[in-house]
Short mmCIF file of C-alpha atoms in Angstrom, two decimals:
data_model
loop_
_atom_site.label_atom_id
_atom_site.label_comp_id
_atom_site.label_asym_id
_atom_site.label_seq_id
_atom_site.Cartn_x
_atom_site.Cartn_y
_atom_site.Cartn_z
CA MET A 118 -84.78 156.30 -90.14
CA LEU A 119 -81.81 154.73 -88.33
CA ALA A 120 -82.25 157.21 -85.54
CA PRO A 121 -83.62 160.73 -85.28
CA ARG A 122 -80.36 162.22 -85.39
CA LEU A 123 -77.25 160.67 -86.88
CA ALA A 124 -73.93 162.20 -87.74
CA PHE A 125 -72.27 160.40 -90.69
CA ILE A 126 -68.72 160.43 -90.80
CA ASP A 127 -65.17 159.58 -92.30
CA VAL A 128 -61.79 160.16 -91.70
CA GLU A 129 -58.47 159.73 -93.59
CA THR A 130 -55.36 159.37 -91.35
CA THR A 131 -51.63 159.11 -91.07
CA GLY A 132 -51.97 155.03 -90.76
CA ALA A 133 -53.92 152.57 -88.99
CA ASN A 134 -53.40 152.67 -85.30
CA PRO A 135 -55.46 155.57 -83.89
CA VAL A 136 -52.85 155.39 -81.06
CA VAL A 137 -49.78 156.69 -82.75
CA ASP A 138 -51.76 157.90 -86.08
CA ARG A 139 -53.45 161.06 -86.40
CA VAL A 140 -56.04 162.66 -88.28
CA THR A 141 -55.37 164.45 -91.71
CA GLU A 142 -59.17 164.63 -93.30
CA ILE A 143 -62.72 164.72 -91.52
CA ALA A 144 -65.92 164.86 -93.37
CA ILE A 145 -69.15 165.13 -91.19
CA LEU A 146 -72.81 164.92 -92.42
CA ARG A 147 -75.38 165.41 -89.65
CA VAL A 148 -78.80 164.25 -90.36
CA GLU A 149 -81.58 165.04 -88.56
CA ASP A 150 -85.19 162.98 -88.85
CA GLY A 151 -84.25 161.91 -92.15
CA ARG A 152 -83.20 165.14 -93.81
CA LEU A 153 -79.24 166.67 -94.13
CA VAL A 154 -78.82 169.54 -91.73
CA GLU A 155 -75.56 170.34 -92.18
CA ARG A 156 -72.15 169.18 -94.34
CA TRP A 157 -68.94 170.18 -93.34
CA SER A 158 -65.54 168.92 -94.11
CA SER A 159 -61.71 169.78 -93.46
CA LEU A 160 -58.45 168.99 -94.00
CA VAL A 161 -56.30 168.61 -90.76
CA ASN A 162 -52.61 169.35 -89.75
CA PRO A 163 -51.60 165.77 -88.21
CA GLY A 164 -48.19 167.47 -86.79
CA ILE A 165 -46.31 164.26 -88.03
CA PRO A 166 -45.38 163.59 -91.72
CA ILE A 167 -47.89 161.30 -93.75
CA PRO A 168 -46.36 158.36 -94.78
CA PRO A 169 -45.57 158.23 -98.72
CA THR A 170 -47.89 155.10 -99.16
CA ILE A 171 -50.72 156.79 -97.56
CA GLN A 172 -50.04 160.01 -99.44
CA ARG A 173 -50.42 157.90 -102.39
CA PHE A 174 -53.27 155.98 -101.59
CA THR A 175 -55.51 159.36 -100.44
CA GLY A 176 -53.90 161.97 -102.52
CA ILE A 177 -53.59 164.07 -99.02
CA THR A 178 -49.97 165.37 -99.50
CA ASP A 179 -47.67 167.19 -96.42
CA ALA A 180 -47.80 170.14 -98.50
CA MET A 181 -51.66 170.01 -98.47
CA VAL A 182 -52.19 169.56 -94.59
CA ALA A 183 -49.04 172.02 -93.72
CA GLN A 184 -51.81 175.52 -93.29
CA ALA A 185 -54.17 173.30 -92.53
CA PRO A 186 -55.73 173.92 -88.72
CA GLY A 187 -54.79 170.97 -85.87
CA PHE A 188 -57.67 169.26 -84.60
CA ASP A 189 -57.59 171.48 -81.28
CA ALA A 190 -58.88 174.05 -83.40
CA LEU A 191 -61.60 172.28 -84.82
CA LYS A 192 -62.67 170.07 -81.71
CA ASP A 193 -65.55 172.67 -80.72
CA GLY A 194 -66.99 172.87 -84.21
CA VAL A 195 -66.50 168.58 -84.29
CA ARG A 196 -68.31 168.04 -81.10
CA ALA A 197 -71.37 170.47 -81.92
CA LEU A 198 -72.08 168.30 -84.93
CA PHE A 199 -72.08 165.12 -82.86
CA ALA A 200 -74.24 166.68 -80.21
CA ASP A 201 -77.24 164.41 -79.43
CA CYS A 202 -76.23 162.11 -82.56
CA VAL A 203 -75.46 158.49 -82.98
CA PHE A 204 -71.46 158.22 -84.50
CA VAL A 205 -72.27 156.60 -88.18
CA ALA A 206 -69.49 155.26 -90.27
CA HIS A 207 -67.94 152.64 -91.97
CA ASN A 208 -65.90 150.41 -89.78
CA ALA A 209 -67.03 152.87 -87.34
CA ARG A 210 -64.90 151.58 -84.26
CA PHE A 211 -61.66 152.57 -86.52
CA ASP A 212 -62.99 156.36 -87.13
CA TYR A 213 -64.70 156.05 -83.37
CA GLY A 214 -61.22 155.35 -82.36
CA PHE A 215 -59.17 157.94 -84.07
CA ILE A 216 -61.83 160.91 -82.96
CA LYS A 217 -61.82 159.71 -79.47
CA ASN A 218 -58.06 159.69 -79.34
CA GLU A 219 -57.75 163.41 -80.95
CA PHE A 220 -59.98 164.60 -77.91
CA ARG A 221 -57.70 162.48 -75.68
CA ARG A 222 -54.31 164.24 -76.65
CA ILE A 223 -55.68 167.54 -75.96
CA GLY A 224 -57.13 166.60 -72.56
CA GLU A 225 -60.70 166.08 -73.28
CA ALA A 226 -63.18 163.14 -73.36
CA PHE A 227 -65.55 162.12 -76.06
CA ASP A 228 -68.46 159.60 -76.14
CA ALA A 229 -71.09 158.48 -78.61
CA PRO A 230 -73.33 155.67 -79.49
CA VAL A 231 -72.06 154.29 -82.68
CA LEU A 232 -73.27 152.49 -85.37
CA CYS A 233 -71.19 150.41 -87.92
CA THR A 234 -72.46 150.88 -91.31
CA VAL A 235 -70.39 147.34 -92.04
CA LYS A 236 -72.01 145.53 -89.77
CA LEU A 237 -75.35 147.09 -90.65
CA SER A 238 -74.74 145.54 -94.49
CA ARG A 239 -74.06 142.20 -93.04
CA ALA A 240 -77.22 142.45 -91.01
CA LEU A 241 -79.26 143.36 -94.15
CA PHE A 242 -77.47 141.62 -96.53
CA PRO A 243 -76.40 138.31 -95.24
CA GLN A 244 -76.27 136.49 -98.89
CA TYR A 245 -73.03 138.45 -100.04
CA HIS A 246 -69.67 138.18 -98.55
CA ARG A 247 -67.96 141.26 -99.00
CA HIS A 248 -68.90 144.53 -97.19
CA GLY A 249 -66.03 146.79 -97.96
CA LEU A 250 -67.14 150.38 -99.05
CA ASP A 251 -66.14 149.39 -102.26
CA ALA A 252 -68.19 146.26 -102.56
CA LEU A 253 -71.22 148.65 -101.21
CA ILE A 254 -70.78 151.32 -103.96
CA GLU A 255 -70.80 148.28 -106.99
CA ARG A 256 -73.76 146.44 -105.68
CA HIS A 257 -75.62 149.27 -105.12
CA GLY A 258 -75.00 151.80 -107.40
CA LEU A 259 -73.95 154.35 -104.86
CA GLU A 260 -72.01 157.86 -106.15
CA CYS A 261 -68.61 158.49 -104.85
CA THR A 262 -67.41 161.54 -106.32
CA ALA A 263 -63.78 160.90 -104.44
CA ARG A 264 -63.08 157.60 -103.14
CA HIS A 265 -60.48 157.97 -100.09
CA ARG A 266 -61.27 161.39 -99.52
CA ALA A 267 -63.49 162.19 -96.45
CA MET A 268 -66.59 163.37 -97.91
CA GLY A 269 -66.87 161.29 -101.02
CA ASP A 270 -66.62 158.59 -98.51
CA THR A 271 -69.09 160.21 -96.09
CA ASP A 272 -71.35 160.96 -98.97
CA ALA A 273 -71.82 157.10 -100.57
CA LEU A 274 -72.48 156.02 -96.75
CA TRP A 275 -75.72 158.76 -96.66
CA GLN A 276 -76.67 157.11 -99.96
CA PHE A 277 -76.72 154.16 -98.11
CA ALA A 278 -78.19 154.70 -95.16
CA GLN A 279 -81.17 156.34 -97.23
CA LEU A 280 -81.15 153.31 -99.64
CA VAL A 281 -82.14 150.30 -96.69
CA CYS A 282 -84.66 152.72 -95.17
CA GLY A 283 -86.47 152.85 -98.44
CA GLN A 284 -85.91 149.05 -99.16
CA PHE A 285 -86.43 147.84 -95.16
CA GLU A 286 -89.56 147.59 -93.02
CA ALA A 287 -88.97 149.65 -89.79
CA PRO A 288 -88.81 145.71 -87.30
CA VAL A 289 -86.19 144.50 -89.63
CA LEU A 290 -84.11 148.14 -89.63
CA GLU A 291 -84.53 147.93 -85.79
CA THR A 292 -83.17 144.68 -85.39
CA ALA A 293 -80.09 145.32 -87.84
CA VAL A 294 -79.57 148.47 -85.91
CA LEU A 295 -79.34 146.90 -82.69
CA LYS A 296 -76.37 144.32 -84.09
CA ALA A 297 -75.02 147.52 -85.91
CA MET A 298 -74.54 149.37 -82.79
CA LYS A 299 -73.06 146.35 -80.73
CA ALA A 300 -69.28 146.79 -79.48
CA PRO A 301 -66.90 144.19 -80.53
CA SER A 302 -65.46 142.62 -77.51
CA ARG A 303 -61.46 144.09 -76.55
CA PRO A 304 -59.54 144.30 -73.30
CA ALA A 305 -60.46 147.25 -70.83
CA GLY A 306 -57.06 148.40 -71.29
CA LEU A 307 -56.69 148.86 -75.03
CA PRO A 308 -57.56 152.31 -76.37
CA GLU A 309 -60.91 152.54 -78.59
CA GLY A 310 -60.40 151.71 -81.95
CA ALA A 311 -56.93 149.93 -81.66
CA LEU A 312 -58.06 147.26 -83.16
CA GLU A 313 -60.57 148.18 -86.30
CA GLY A 314 -57.62 149.31 -87.83
CA LEU A 315 -56.12 145.58 -88.30
CA PRO A 316 -55.94 144.24 -91.77
CA GLU A 317 -57.41 140.71 -92.96
CA GLY A 318 -54.01 140.00 -94.71
CA PRO A 319 -50.98 138.40 -93.76
CA GLY A 320 -48.39 139.71 -90.81
CA VAL A 321 -47.28 139.62 -87.25
CA TYR A 322 -48.59 141.40 -84.55
CA LEU A 323 -47.50 142.48 -81.16
CA PHE A 324 -49.10 143.03 -78.01
CA TYR A 325 -47.53 145.88 -75.70
CA GLY A 326 -48.21 146.35 -72.11
CA GLU A 327 -47.43 149.12 -69.85
CA ASN A 328 -43.97 149.36 -71.17
CA ASP A 329 -42.13 149.33 -74.95
CA LEU A 330 -40.88 145.80 -74.40
CA PRO A 331 -43.49 143.80 -76.26
CA LEU A 332 -45.51 141.09 -74.03
CA TYR A 333 -46.08 138.83 -77.16
CA ILE A 334 -45.51 138.68 -81.10
CA GLY A 335 -47.48 136.35 -83.41
CA LYS A 336 -48.35 135.95 -86.69
CA SER A 337 -51.13 135.18 -89.09
CA VAL A 338 -52.43 134.84 -92.59
CA SER A 339 -55.67 137.14 -91.51
CA LEU A 340 -53.92 139.49 -88.53
CA ARG A 341 -57.41 140.83 -87.81
CA SER A 342 -59.34 137.79 -86.98
CA ARG A 343 -56.43 136.40 -85.42
CA VAL A 344 -55.85 139.04 -82.98
CA MET A 345 -59.58 139.26 -81.84
CA SER A 346 -60.03 135.77 -81.18
CA HIS A 347 -56.89 136.79 -78.51
CA PHE A 348 -59.75 138.74 -76.98
CA SER A 349 -62.93 136.47 -77.70
CA ALA A 350 -64.13 135.05 -74.37
CA ASP A 351 -63.61 131.84 -75.14
CA HIS A 352 -59.83 132.01 -74.59
CA ARG A 353 -58.09 128.59 -75.85
CA ASN A 354 -55.72 128.69 -72.74
CA ALA A 355 -54.66 130.40 -69.80
CA LYS A 356 -51.63 132.05 -71.51
CA GLU A 357 -54.17 133.50 -73.83
CA ALA A 358 -56.25 134.78 -70.57
CA ARG A 359 -53.26 136.26 -68.78
CA ILE A 360 -51.94 137.89 -72.08
CA ALA A 361 -55.46 139.49 -72.95
CA GLN A 362 -55.64 141.11 -69.39
CA GLN A 363 -52.57 142.97 -69.81
CA VAL A 364 -52.56 144.16 -73.45
CA ARG A 365 -52.69 147.93 -73.76
CA ARG A 366 -51.19 148.43 -77.15
CA VAL A 367 -51.25 146.60 -79.99
CA ASP A 368 -49.08 147.09 -83.50
CA TRP A 369 -48.83 145.13 -86.82
CA GLN A 370 -46.73 144.64 -89.45
CA THR A 371 -48.24 143.69 -92.60
CA THR A 372 -46.48 140.95 -95.40
CA ALA A 373 -47.14 139.38 -98.64
CA GLY A 374 -47.74 136.01 -97.40
CA GLU A 375 -47.52 133.11 -94.82
CA LEU A 376 -43.89 132.68 -95.47
CA GLY A 377 -42.93 136.50 -94.91
CA ALA A 378 -45.20 136.35 -91.84
CA LEU A 379 -43.59 133.14 -90.27
CA LEU A 380 -39.61 134.66 -90.88
CA LEU A 381 -40.65 138.02 -89.72
CA GLU A 382 -41.76 136.58 -86.55
CA SER A 383 -38.67 134.78 -86.01
CA ARG A 384 -36.44 137.91 -86.82
CA LEU A 385 -39.03 139.82 -84.26
CA VAL A 386 -38.74 137.62 -81.37
CA LYS A 387 -35.24 137.42 -81.46
CA ALA A 388 -34.48 141.11 -81.66
CA ARG A 389 -37.50 142.20 -78.86
CA LYS A 390 -37.55 139.37 -76.92
CA PRO A 391 -41.41 139.39 -75.34
CA THR A 392 -42.06 137.92 -72.17
CA GLU A 393 -44.53 135.33 -73.47
CA ASN A 394 -42.95 134.02 -76.42
CA ARG A 395 -40.25 130.89 -75.21
CA GLN A 396 -39.99 128.87 -78.43
CA LEU A 397 -38.42 131.66 -80.18
CA ARG A 398 -36.17 133.56 -77.84
CA GLU A 399 -33.24 131.30 -77.34
CA THR A 400 -31.13 130.37 -80.51
CA GLU A 401 -27.35 131.26 -79.83
CA ALA A 402 -26.65 128.14 -78.32
CA VAL A 403 -27.66 126.06 -81.17
CA PHE A 404 -25.31 123.23 -81.67
CA GLY A 405 -24.44 120.49 -83.73
CA LEU A 406 -22.70 117.38 -82.65
CA ARG A 407 -19.38 116.81 -84.79
CA TYR A 408 -17.44 113.09 -84.90
CA ASP A 409 -14.10 112.69 -83.77
CA GLY A 410 -13.05 109.53 -84.29
CA ALA A 411 -9.41 109.85 -83.61
CA ARG A 412 -10.56 109.89 -80.16
CA LYS A 413 -9.51 106.55 -78.32
CA ARG A 414 -10.84 107.47 -74.89
CA GLY A 415 -13.95 109.85 -74.02
CA PRO A 416 -16.86 110.74 -76.20
CA VAL A 417 -16.50 110.58 -80.10
CA LEU A 418 -19.11 113.61 -80.30
CA LEU A 419 -18.17 116.72 -79.57
CA ARG A 420 -20.56 120.33 -79.84
CA GLU A 421 -20.05 122.77 -82.53
CA ALA A 422 -21.52 125.93 -82.64
CA LEU A 423 -23.87 126.18 -85.67
CA ASN A 424 -25.93 129.37 -84.96
CA GLY A 425 -24.58 132.05 -87.57
CA SER A 426 -21.97 129.81 -89.25
CA ASP A 427 -21.75 128.61 -92.81
CA PRO A 428 -23.48 125.34 -93.48
CA ALA A 429 -21.27 124.82 -96.57
CA ALA A 430 -18.35 124.93 -93.83
CA TRP A 431 -19.72 122.04 -91.64
CA GLU A 432 -18.32 118.50 -91.85
CA ALA A 433 -19.04 115.61 -90.28
CA VAL A 434 -21.67 117.61 -88.22
CA TYR A 435 -24.78 115.97 -87.36
CA GLY A 436 -28.29 117.30 -85.64
CA ALA A 437 -29.18 120.71 -84.40
CA PHE A 438 -29.95 121.32 -80.72
CA ARG A 439 -30.95 124.04 -78.33
CA SER A 440 -29.45 121.91 -75.25
CA LYS A 441 -27.31 119.15 -73.72
CA ARG A 442 -30.77 117.82 -72.65
CA GLU A 443 -32.23 118.00 -76.27
CA ALA A 444 -28.94 116.11 -77.95
CA ASP A 445 -28.78 113.60 -74.98
CA ASN A 446 -32.42 112.46 -75.28
CA ALA A 447 -32.27 111.91 -78.87
CA LEU A 448 -28.77 110.18 -78.40
CA ARG A 449 -30.22 107.84 -75.91
CA ASP A 450 -33.08 106.40 -78.63
CA LEU A 451 -30.49 105.84 -81.13
CA ALA A 452 -28.37 104.11 -78.61
CA ALA A 453 -31.34 102.01 -77.19
CA LEU A 454 -32.27 101.04 -80.94
CA TYR A 455 -28.23 100.19 -82.03
CA LYS A 456 -26.39 99.02 -79.10
CA LEU A 457 -24.24 102.20 -79.05
CA CYS A 458 -22.17 102.47 -75.77
CA PRO A 459 -23.55 105.84 -73.96
CA ARG A 460 -19.88 106.37 -72.77
CA ARG A 461 -18.42 106.61 -76.06
CA ILE A 462 -21.33 109.01 -77.50
CA GLY A 463 -21.08 111.03 -74.46
CA THR A 464 -24.38 110.54 -72.68
CA GLU A 465 -22.46 109.45 -69.82
CA PRO A 466 -19.36 110.06 -67.83
CA TRP A 467 -16.38 108.37 -69.06
CA GLY A 468 -15.19 105.32 -66.72
CA GLU A 469 -13.39 102.43 -66.29
CA GLY A 470 -14.71 98.73 -67.16
CA ALA A 471 -18.08 98.17 -68.67
CA CYS A 472 -20.90 100.92 -68.82
CA MET A 473 -24.14 99.76 -67.11
CA ALA A 474 -25.87 99.58 -70.58
CA HIS A 475 -23.69 96.83 -71.41
CA GLN A 476 -24.22 95.05 -68.14
CA MET A 477 -28.07 95.03 -68.69
CA LYS A 478 -27.23 93.87 -72.49
CA ARG A 479 -28.01 97.25 -74.15
CA CYS A 480 -24.55 98.39 -75.00
CA ALA A 481 -22.74 95.56 -77.51
CA GLY A 482 -19.60 96.06 -75.27
CA VAL A 483 -17.07 98.28 -76.67
CA CYS A 484 -16.33 99.31 -73.26
CA ALA A 485 -15.64 95.98 -72.53
CA GLY A 486 -13.58 95.20 -75.33
CA ARG A 487 -16.23 93.16 -76.80
CA GLU A 488 -16.25 94.93 -80.17
CA SER A 489 -13.67 97.30 -81.31
CA PRO A 490 -14.05 101.28 -81.55
CA ASP A 491 -14.25 100.89 -85.14
CA GLU A 492 -16.86 98.51 -85.36
CA HIS A 493 -19.08 100.46 -82.84
CA ASP A 494 -18.23 103.61 -84.81
CA ALA A 495 -19.61 102.58 -87.89
CA ARG A 496 -22.49 101.68 -86.72
CA LEU A 497 -22.59 105.20 -84.93
CA LEU A 498 -21.97 106.79 -88.26
CA LYS A 499 -24.69 105.02 -90.25
CA VAL A 500 -27.49 106.00 -87.16
CA LEU A 501 -26.28 109.71 -87.18
CA GLU A 502 -27.38 110.29 -90.38
CA SER A 503 -31.02 110.21 -89.80
CA LEU A 504 -29.96 113.58 -87.31
CA ARG A 505 -28.35 115.33 -89.99
CA LEU A 506 -30.28 118.44 -91.44
CA ARG A 507 -31.87 118.02 -94.65
CA ARG A 508 -29.93 118.35 -97.89
CA TRP A 509 -30.29 121.96 -99.87
CA PRO A 510 -32.56 120.88 -102.92
CA TRP A 511 -30.77 123.12 -105.14
CA ASP A 512 -27.23 123.82 -106.06
CA GLY A 513 -27.44 127.66 -104.80
CA PRO A 514 -29.14 130.46 -104.12
CA VAL A 515 -33.30 130.41 -105.01
CA ALA A 516 -35.94 133.16 -104.64
CA ILE A 517 -38.95 132.49 -102.93
CA ARG A 518 -41.96 134.80 -104.56
CA GLU A 519 -44.96 135.55 -102.77
CA HIS A 520 -47.93 138.21 -103.42
CA HIS A 521 -51.49 138.71 -101.86
CA GLY A 522 -54.22 139.80 -104.03
CA GLU A 523 -56.16 141.75 -102.04
CA THR A 524 -53.47 143.99 -100.02
CA GLY A 525 -51.45 144.06 -103.25
CA ARG A 526 -47.98 143.58 -101.53
CA SER A 527 -44.96 141.55 -103.26
CA ALA A 528 -42.06 140.12 -101.71
CA VAL A 529 -39.24 138.17 -102.48
CA HIS A 530 -36.97 135.98 -100.53
CA VAL A 531 -33.66 134.90 -101.24
CA VAL A 532 -32.42 132.00 -99.74
CA ASP A 533 -29.66 129.55 -100.05
CA ARG A 534 -28.15 126.36 -98.12
CA TRP A 535 -31.52 127.11 -95.74
CA CYS A 536 -30.20 130.65 -94.86
CA LEU A 537 -32.02 133.90 -95.64
CA LEU A 538 -29.99 135.89 -97.53
CA GLY A 539 -32.32 139.08 -97.43
CA SER A 540 -36.25 139.69 -98.45
CA VAL A 541 -37.20 142.62 -100.85
CA GLU A 542 -40.23 143.94 -102.19
CA ASP A 543 -39.91 144.00 -105.63
CA GLU A 544 -37.43 143.12 -108.58
CA GLY A 545 -35.84 146.07 -108.79
CA ALA A 546 -34.59 145.68 -105.48
CA LEU A 547 -33.94 141.91 -105.93
CA GLY A 548 -31.40 143.46 -108.50
CA GLU A 549 -29.71 145.10 -105.57
CA LEU A 550 -29.55 141.99 -103.06
CA LEU A 551 -28.16 140.06 -105.44
CA ALA A 552 -25.23 142.35 -106.39
CA ALA A 553 -24.34 142.48 -102.71
CA PRO A 554 -26.00 139.41 -100.90
CA SER A 555 -25.24 138.81 -97.09
CA PRO A 556 -23.39 136.05 -95.94
CA ARG A 557 -24.83 132.88 -95.43
CA SER A 558 -26.19 132.70 -91.61
CA PHE A 559 -27.49 129.70 -90.39
CA ASP A 560 -30.59 130.18 -88.14
CA LEU A 561 -32.34 127.01 -86.42
CA ASP A 562 -35.92 128.45 -86.96
CA VAL A 563 -35.63 130.18 -90.10
CA TYR A 564 -34.28 126.42 -91.22
CA ARG A 565 -37.27 124.65 -89.49
CA VAL A 566 -39.58 127.31 -90.94
CA LEU A 567 -38.18 126.76 -94.56
CA SER A 568 -38.12 123.35 -94.80
CA ARG A 569 -41.58 122.87 -93.38
CA TRP A 570 -42.63 125.26 -95.73
CA LEU A 571 -40.69 123.67 -98.69
CA ASP A 572 -42.36 120.53 -97.71
CA SER A 573 -45.88 122.05 -99.75
CA PRO A 574 -45.75 121.33 -103.68
CA ALA A 575 -47.44 124.74 -104.25
CA ALA A 576 -44.78 126.28 -102.31
CA ARG A 577 -42.28 124.66 -104.12
CA GLY A 578 -43.32 126.00 -107.03
CA ALA A 579 -42.96 129.63 -106.06
CA VAL A 580 -39.24 128.61 -106.22
CA THR A 581 -36.53 129.99 -108.83
CA PRO A 582 -33.10 128.79 -108.58
CA LEU A 583 -30.84 132.16 -109.04
CA GLY A 584 -27.65 130.01 -110.61
#
């Protein structure tokens, strides 16, 4: 057998985060020397509402747990069932994290050696790609009378353990068990099980330290893999190592695809202002350059605030910049190539006489009367076209659809002139959004996300013009 004493367990919960979510059902099978000696299960009153999506998924409703005992009333029986046993579960650190945190809430410690049947399956059946419980049930012909209910899933695990014990020799099993009992790498300050509920699908993750201000917000097409990589021994840079040392809590929000994750990350970073995100935080000062040819002295390029404005109202506006330095660097490059006057374009203060660039033969001489302002500005306007934001490819708003097959999540993003008007999860809500759309409000980060996204032919294939 895998060990002399085993306790197979499955828990159903209000969500995937053991720090904030609670247990709604527990089932435990105690096995000694290969023989089932005790079978126990109970609904658990979590003390908090069960989200509707979880109720539909498990079939456990608020009404079902209303009269059930709380975990504090079950703790002694749970502890007795685990006495001297190995804690066995599928994706075991998830279940272990919930049990450990339930004990922590009532001021008690809980510890047990942990064996994960996902890892056991990977070690014994490396030829297969999928090792979720559904895959094991289908592949090995296991019986599960109630999928996503605690006792039904626990029964399936006990059958799987019996199957592998009969199929493999002891030395092979011992090696596989050692792999299956190895704990994943995680920061010392992160609670047990905090990472095991992470899904493999796309979304946004939030790292917290000692308070409710996020340390860092990131996105990925595979949340679980990306977050776990933050805590691997070989950190990619000093910033990741510093963040990993400070993390005390991890939260996440799933999306229907990569575009949704990119847009959600941008929005959350602006709203929450995490300390370790720099690039997406400061966006209020975004400006463009408006040409004013009527000015005979002083610069002819004036700043015009862009963020929050409607692109349809822009006229003779070029570029989008976060700082004067960024704008000046772009203009200096153009001035050097096309002999533009740094005084007239505003990268140097206005003064009398020829500018220094003209004396160095880098300015054609509008400042020294060698060419007219009209000649200079005709050249300027041509080169400024290279700074214009990309033309919106459609006549009006469009819908961009995303769907993630494994999670079943869908989303529709409505966009017009690079402005996100809103995102909804189904076609019914899309009708409501189109009936009362949000006004166009430019956001430089959303523009950059969308312009890169729509460079892909596959992405453009997901676009439907709305007329």
